[in-house]
Short mmCIF file of C-alpha atoms in Angstrom, two decimals:
data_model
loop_
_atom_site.label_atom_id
_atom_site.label_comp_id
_atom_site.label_asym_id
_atom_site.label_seq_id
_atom_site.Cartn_x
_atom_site.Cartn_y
_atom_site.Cartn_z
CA UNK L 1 6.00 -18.62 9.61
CA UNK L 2 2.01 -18.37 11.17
CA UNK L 3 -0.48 -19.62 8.67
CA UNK L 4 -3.44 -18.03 8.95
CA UNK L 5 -7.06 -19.05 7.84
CA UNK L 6 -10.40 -17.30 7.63
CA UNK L 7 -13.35 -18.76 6.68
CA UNK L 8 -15.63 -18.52 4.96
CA UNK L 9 -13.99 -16.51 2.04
CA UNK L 10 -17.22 -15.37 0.98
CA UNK L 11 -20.38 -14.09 2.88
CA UNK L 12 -23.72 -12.68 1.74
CA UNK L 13 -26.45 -11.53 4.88
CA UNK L 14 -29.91 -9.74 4.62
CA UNK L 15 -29.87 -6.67 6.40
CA UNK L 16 -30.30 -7.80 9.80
CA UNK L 17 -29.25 -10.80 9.91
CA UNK L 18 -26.15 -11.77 12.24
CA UNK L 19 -22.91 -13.64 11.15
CA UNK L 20 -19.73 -15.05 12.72
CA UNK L 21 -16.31 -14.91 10.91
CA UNK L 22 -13.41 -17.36 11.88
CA UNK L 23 -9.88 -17.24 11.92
CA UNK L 24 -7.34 -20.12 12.67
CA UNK L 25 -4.10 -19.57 13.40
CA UNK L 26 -1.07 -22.60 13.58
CA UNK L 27 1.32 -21.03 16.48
CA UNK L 28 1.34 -19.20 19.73
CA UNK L 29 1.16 -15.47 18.96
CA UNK L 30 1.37 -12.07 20.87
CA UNK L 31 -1.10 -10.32 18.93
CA UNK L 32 -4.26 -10.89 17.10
CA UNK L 33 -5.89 -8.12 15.57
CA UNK L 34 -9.34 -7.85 13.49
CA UNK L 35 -9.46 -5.35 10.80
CA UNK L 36 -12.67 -4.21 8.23
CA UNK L 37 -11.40 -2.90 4.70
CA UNK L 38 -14.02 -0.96 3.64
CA UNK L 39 -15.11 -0.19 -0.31
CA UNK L 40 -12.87 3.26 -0.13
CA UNK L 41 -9.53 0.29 0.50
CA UNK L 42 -8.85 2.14 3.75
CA UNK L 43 -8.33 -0.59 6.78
CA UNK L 44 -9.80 0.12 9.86
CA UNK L 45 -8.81 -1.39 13.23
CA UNK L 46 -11.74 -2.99 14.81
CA UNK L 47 -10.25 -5.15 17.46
CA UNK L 48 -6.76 -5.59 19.25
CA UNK L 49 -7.44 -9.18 21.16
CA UNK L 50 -4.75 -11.49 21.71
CA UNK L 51 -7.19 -13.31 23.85
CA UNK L 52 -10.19 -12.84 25.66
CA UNK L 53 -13.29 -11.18 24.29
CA UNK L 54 -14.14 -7.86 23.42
CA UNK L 55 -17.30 -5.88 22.40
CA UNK L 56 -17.69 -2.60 20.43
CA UNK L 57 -21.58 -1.74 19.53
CA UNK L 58 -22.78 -4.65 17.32
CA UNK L 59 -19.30 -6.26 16.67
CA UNK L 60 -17.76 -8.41 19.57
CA UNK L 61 -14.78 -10.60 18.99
CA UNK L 62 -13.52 -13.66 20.91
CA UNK L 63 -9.62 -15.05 21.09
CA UNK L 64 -9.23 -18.67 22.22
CA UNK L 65 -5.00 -18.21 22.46
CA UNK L 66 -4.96 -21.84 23.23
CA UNK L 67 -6.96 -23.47 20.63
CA UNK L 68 -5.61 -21.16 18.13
CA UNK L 69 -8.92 -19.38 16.90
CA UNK L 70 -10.53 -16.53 17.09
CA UNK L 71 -14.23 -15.49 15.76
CA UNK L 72 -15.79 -12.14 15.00
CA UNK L 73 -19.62 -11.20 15.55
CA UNK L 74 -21.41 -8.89 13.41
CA UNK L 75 -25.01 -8.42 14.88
CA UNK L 76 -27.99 -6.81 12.95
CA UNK L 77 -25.93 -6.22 9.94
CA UNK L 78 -26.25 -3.29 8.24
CA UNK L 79 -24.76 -2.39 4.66
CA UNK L 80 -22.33 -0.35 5.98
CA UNK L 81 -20.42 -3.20 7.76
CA UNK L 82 -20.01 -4.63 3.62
CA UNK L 83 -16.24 -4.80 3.12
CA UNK L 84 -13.96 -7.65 3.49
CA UNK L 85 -12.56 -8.43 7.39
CA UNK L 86 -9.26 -9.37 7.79
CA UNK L 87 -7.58 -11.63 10.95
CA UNK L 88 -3.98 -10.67 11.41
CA UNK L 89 -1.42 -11.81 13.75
CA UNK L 90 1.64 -11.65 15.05
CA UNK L 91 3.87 -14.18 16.36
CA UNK L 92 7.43 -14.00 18.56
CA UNK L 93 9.15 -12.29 15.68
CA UNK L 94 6.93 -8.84 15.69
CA UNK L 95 5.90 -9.64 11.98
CA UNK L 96 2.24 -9.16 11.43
CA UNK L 97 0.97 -12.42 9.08
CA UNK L 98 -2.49 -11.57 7.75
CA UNK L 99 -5.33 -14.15 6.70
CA UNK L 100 -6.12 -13.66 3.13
CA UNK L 101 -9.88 -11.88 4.11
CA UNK L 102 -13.28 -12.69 4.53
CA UNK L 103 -15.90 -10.32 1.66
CA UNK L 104 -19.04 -9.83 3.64
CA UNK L 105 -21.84 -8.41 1.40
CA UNK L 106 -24.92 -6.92 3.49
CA UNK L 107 -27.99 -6.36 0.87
CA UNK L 108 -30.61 -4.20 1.82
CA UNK P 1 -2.40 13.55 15.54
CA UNK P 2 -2.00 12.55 12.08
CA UNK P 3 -1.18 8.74 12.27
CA UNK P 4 0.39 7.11 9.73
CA UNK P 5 0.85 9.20 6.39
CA UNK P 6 1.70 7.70 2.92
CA UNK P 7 1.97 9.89 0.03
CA UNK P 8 1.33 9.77 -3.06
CA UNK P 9 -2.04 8.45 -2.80
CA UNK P 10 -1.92 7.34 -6.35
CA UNK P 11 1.24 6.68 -9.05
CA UNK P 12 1.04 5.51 -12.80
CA UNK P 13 5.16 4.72 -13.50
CA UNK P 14 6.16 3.56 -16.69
CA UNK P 15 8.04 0.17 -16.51
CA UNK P 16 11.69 0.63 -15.79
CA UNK P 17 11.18 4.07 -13.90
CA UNK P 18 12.11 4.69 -10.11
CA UNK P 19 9.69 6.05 -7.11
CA UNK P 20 9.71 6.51 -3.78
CA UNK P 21 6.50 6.10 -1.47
CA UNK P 22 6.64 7.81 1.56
CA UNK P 23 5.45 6.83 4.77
CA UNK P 24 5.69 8.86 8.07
CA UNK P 25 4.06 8.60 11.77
CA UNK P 26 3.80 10.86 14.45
CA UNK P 27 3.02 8.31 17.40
CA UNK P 28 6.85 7.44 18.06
CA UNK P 29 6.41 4.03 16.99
CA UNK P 30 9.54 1.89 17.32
CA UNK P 31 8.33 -0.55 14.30
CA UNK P 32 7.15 -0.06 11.10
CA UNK P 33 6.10 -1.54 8.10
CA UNK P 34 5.19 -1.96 3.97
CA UNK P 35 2.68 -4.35 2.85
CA UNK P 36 1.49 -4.87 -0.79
CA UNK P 37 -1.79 -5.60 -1.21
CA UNK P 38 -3.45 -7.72 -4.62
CA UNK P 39 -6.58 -9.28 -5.54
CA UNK P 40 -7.00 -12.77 -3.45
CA UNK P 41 -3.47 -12.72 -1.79
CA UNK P 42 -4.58 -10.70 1.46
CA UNK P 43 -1.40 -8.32 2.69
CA UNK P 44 2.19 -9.89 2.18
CA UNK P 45 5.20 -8.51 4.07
CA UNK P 46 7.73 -6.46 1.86
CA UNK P 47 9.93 -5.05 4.48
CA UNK P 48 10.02 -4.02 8.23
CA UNK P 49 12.03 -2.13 10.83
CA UNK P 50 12.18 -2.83 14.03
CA UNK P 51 13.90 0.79 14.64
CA UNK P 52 15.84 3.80 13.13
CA UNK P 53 19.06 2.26 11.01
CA UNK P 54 17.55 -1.87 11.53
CA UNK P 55 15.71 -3.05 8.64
CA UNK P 56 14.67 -6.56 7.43
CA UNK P 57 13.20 -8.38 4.69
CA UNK P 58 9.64 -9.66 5.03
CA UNK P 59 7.77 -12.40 2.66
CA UNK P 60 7.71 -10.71 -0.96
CA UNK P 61 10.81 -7.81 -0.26
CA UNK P 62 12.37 -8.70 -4.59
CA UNK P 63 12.52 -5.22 -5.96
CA UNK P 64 11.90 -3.03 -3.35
CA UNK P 65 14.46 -1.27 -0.79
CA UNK P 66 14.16 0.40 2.03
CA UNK P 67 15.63 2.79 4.90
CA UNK P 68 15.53 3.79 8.45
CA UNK P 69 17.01 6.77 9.22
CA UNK P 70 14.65 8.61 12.13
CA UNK P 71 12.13 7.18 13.76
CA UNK P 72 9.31 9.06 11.94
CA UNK P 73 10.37 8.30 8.64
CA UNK P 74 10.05 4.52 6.61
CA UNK P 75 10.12 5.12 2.44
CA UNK P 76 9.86 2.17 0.49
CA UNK P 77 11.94 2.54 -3.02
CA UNK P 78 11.17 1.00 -6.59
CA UNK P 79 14.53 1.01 -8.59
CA UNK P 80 13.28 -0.31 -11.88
CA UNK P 81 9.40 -0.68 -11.48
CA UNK P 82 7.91 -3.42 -13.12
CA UNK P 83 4.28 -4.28 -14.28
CA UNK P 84 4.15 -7.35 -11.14
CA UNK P 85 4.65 -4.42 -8.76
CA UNK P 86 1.25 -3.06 -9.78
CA UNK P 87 -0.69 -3.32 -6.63
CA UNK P 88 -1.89 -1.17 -3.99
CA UNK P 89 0.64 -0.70 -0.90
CA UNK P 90 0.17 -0.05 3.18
CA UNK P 91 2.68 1.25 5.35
CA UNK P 92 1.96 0.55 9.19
CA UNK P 93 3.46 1.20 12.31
CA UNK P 94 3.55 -0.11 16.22
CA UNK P 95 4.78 -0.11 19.39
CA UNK P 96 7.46 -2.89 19.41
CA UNK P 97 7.25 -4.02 23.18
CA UNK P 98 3.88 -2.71 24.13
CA UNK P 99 1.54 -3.87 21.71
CA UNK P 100 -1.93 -3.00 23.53
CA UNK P 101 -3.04 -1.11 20.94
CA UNK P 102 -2.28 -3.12 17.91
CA UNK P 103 -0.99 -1.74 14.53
CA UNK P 104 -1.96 0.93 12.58
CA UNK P 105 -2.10 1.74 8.72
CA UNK P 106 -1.83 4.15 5.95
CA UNK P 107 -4.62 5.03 3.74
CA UNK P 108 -2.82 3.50 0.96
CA UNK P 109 -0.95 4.29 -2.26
CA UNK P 110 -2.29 2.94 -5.30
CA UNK P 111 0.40 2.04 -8.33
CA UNK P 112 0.49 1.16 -11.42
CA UNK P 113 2.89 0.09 -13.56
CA UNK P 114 2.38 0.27 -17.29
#
């Protein structure tokens, strides 16, 4: 099946400060999604983007479908955006493989 | 528009006991899904359905079985629960061939096994 790797595993930002969160992928896929678990364990769906690049207030996200990577922006961090991010995709078989999470810690 | 619902929220079993965690969406979503969730693993696959009366196994799917019998509905049963089944557990759904909008998730049940 997809592999899927995030990096770094571990993340700690000044609020403010802005970070970028990569995740590799080995195969073609059909969907890419980024997704924030936050303290409460509930996972929210930040960004559907097989490819391309999206933007949603101070997150953006890019796909590069081709070389198999995509990276996630946090801008002006605040310590609600604390949580762990998770990169999950999904290949010709309609499985969703997830990355085993990036823990972002925004300090005050 | 409720989603995806799982219920209970939270379960304490004792080991050797059966449960079944419910899952249920209102979106019509041809595929759906359980994932069990543990401390440095990420999500793993348990089992899926692609649509009412088709399921499959996913990566970790040892102890667990499940059913499709409407669209709406996806439980996920524990004959004979043990304490390595102690983890916290998503059900999500999708389209199957439109997937513009991605998946969504549960809020989660949380089980322990003692």
């Amino acid at each position: 099946g997809i592999q899927v790797e995030q990096s770094p595993p571990d993340l700690i930002l000044q609020e403010g400060a802005n970070s970028t969160l990569r995740c590799n992928f080995s195969d073609s896929v059909n969907n890419l999604q980024w997704f924030h678990q936050n303290p409460w364990g509930q996972l929210i769906n930040l960004f559907y983007i097989p490819s391309g690049t999206k933007q949603n207030g101070r997150l953006s996200a890019t796909t590069v479908a081709t070389e198999r990577y995509s990276l996630l922006y946090i801008s002006s961090s605040q310590t609600t955006d604390s949580g762990v991010y998770f990169c999950a995709v999904t290949g010709a078989n309609s499985k969703l493989t997830f990355g085993k999470g990036i823990t972002l810690s925004v300090r005050p | 528009n409720a989603g995806v619902t799982q219920t209970p929220k939270f379960q304490v079993l004792k080991t050797g006991q059966s449960m079944t965690l419910q899952c249920a969406q209102d979106m019509n979503h041809e595929y759906m899904s359980w994932y069990r969730q543990d401390p440095g693993m990420g999500l793993r696959l348990i089992h899926y359905s692609v649509g009412a009366g088709i399921t499959d196994q996913g990566e970790v799917p040892n102890g667990y079985n499940v059913s499709r019998s409407t669209t709406e509905d996806f439980p996920l049963r524990l004959l004979s629960a043990a304490p390595s089944q102690t983890s916290v557990y998503f059900c999500a759904s999708s389209y199957t061939h439109n997937k513009k909008y991605g998946y969504t998730f549960g809020s989660g049940t949380r089980l322990t096994v003692v």
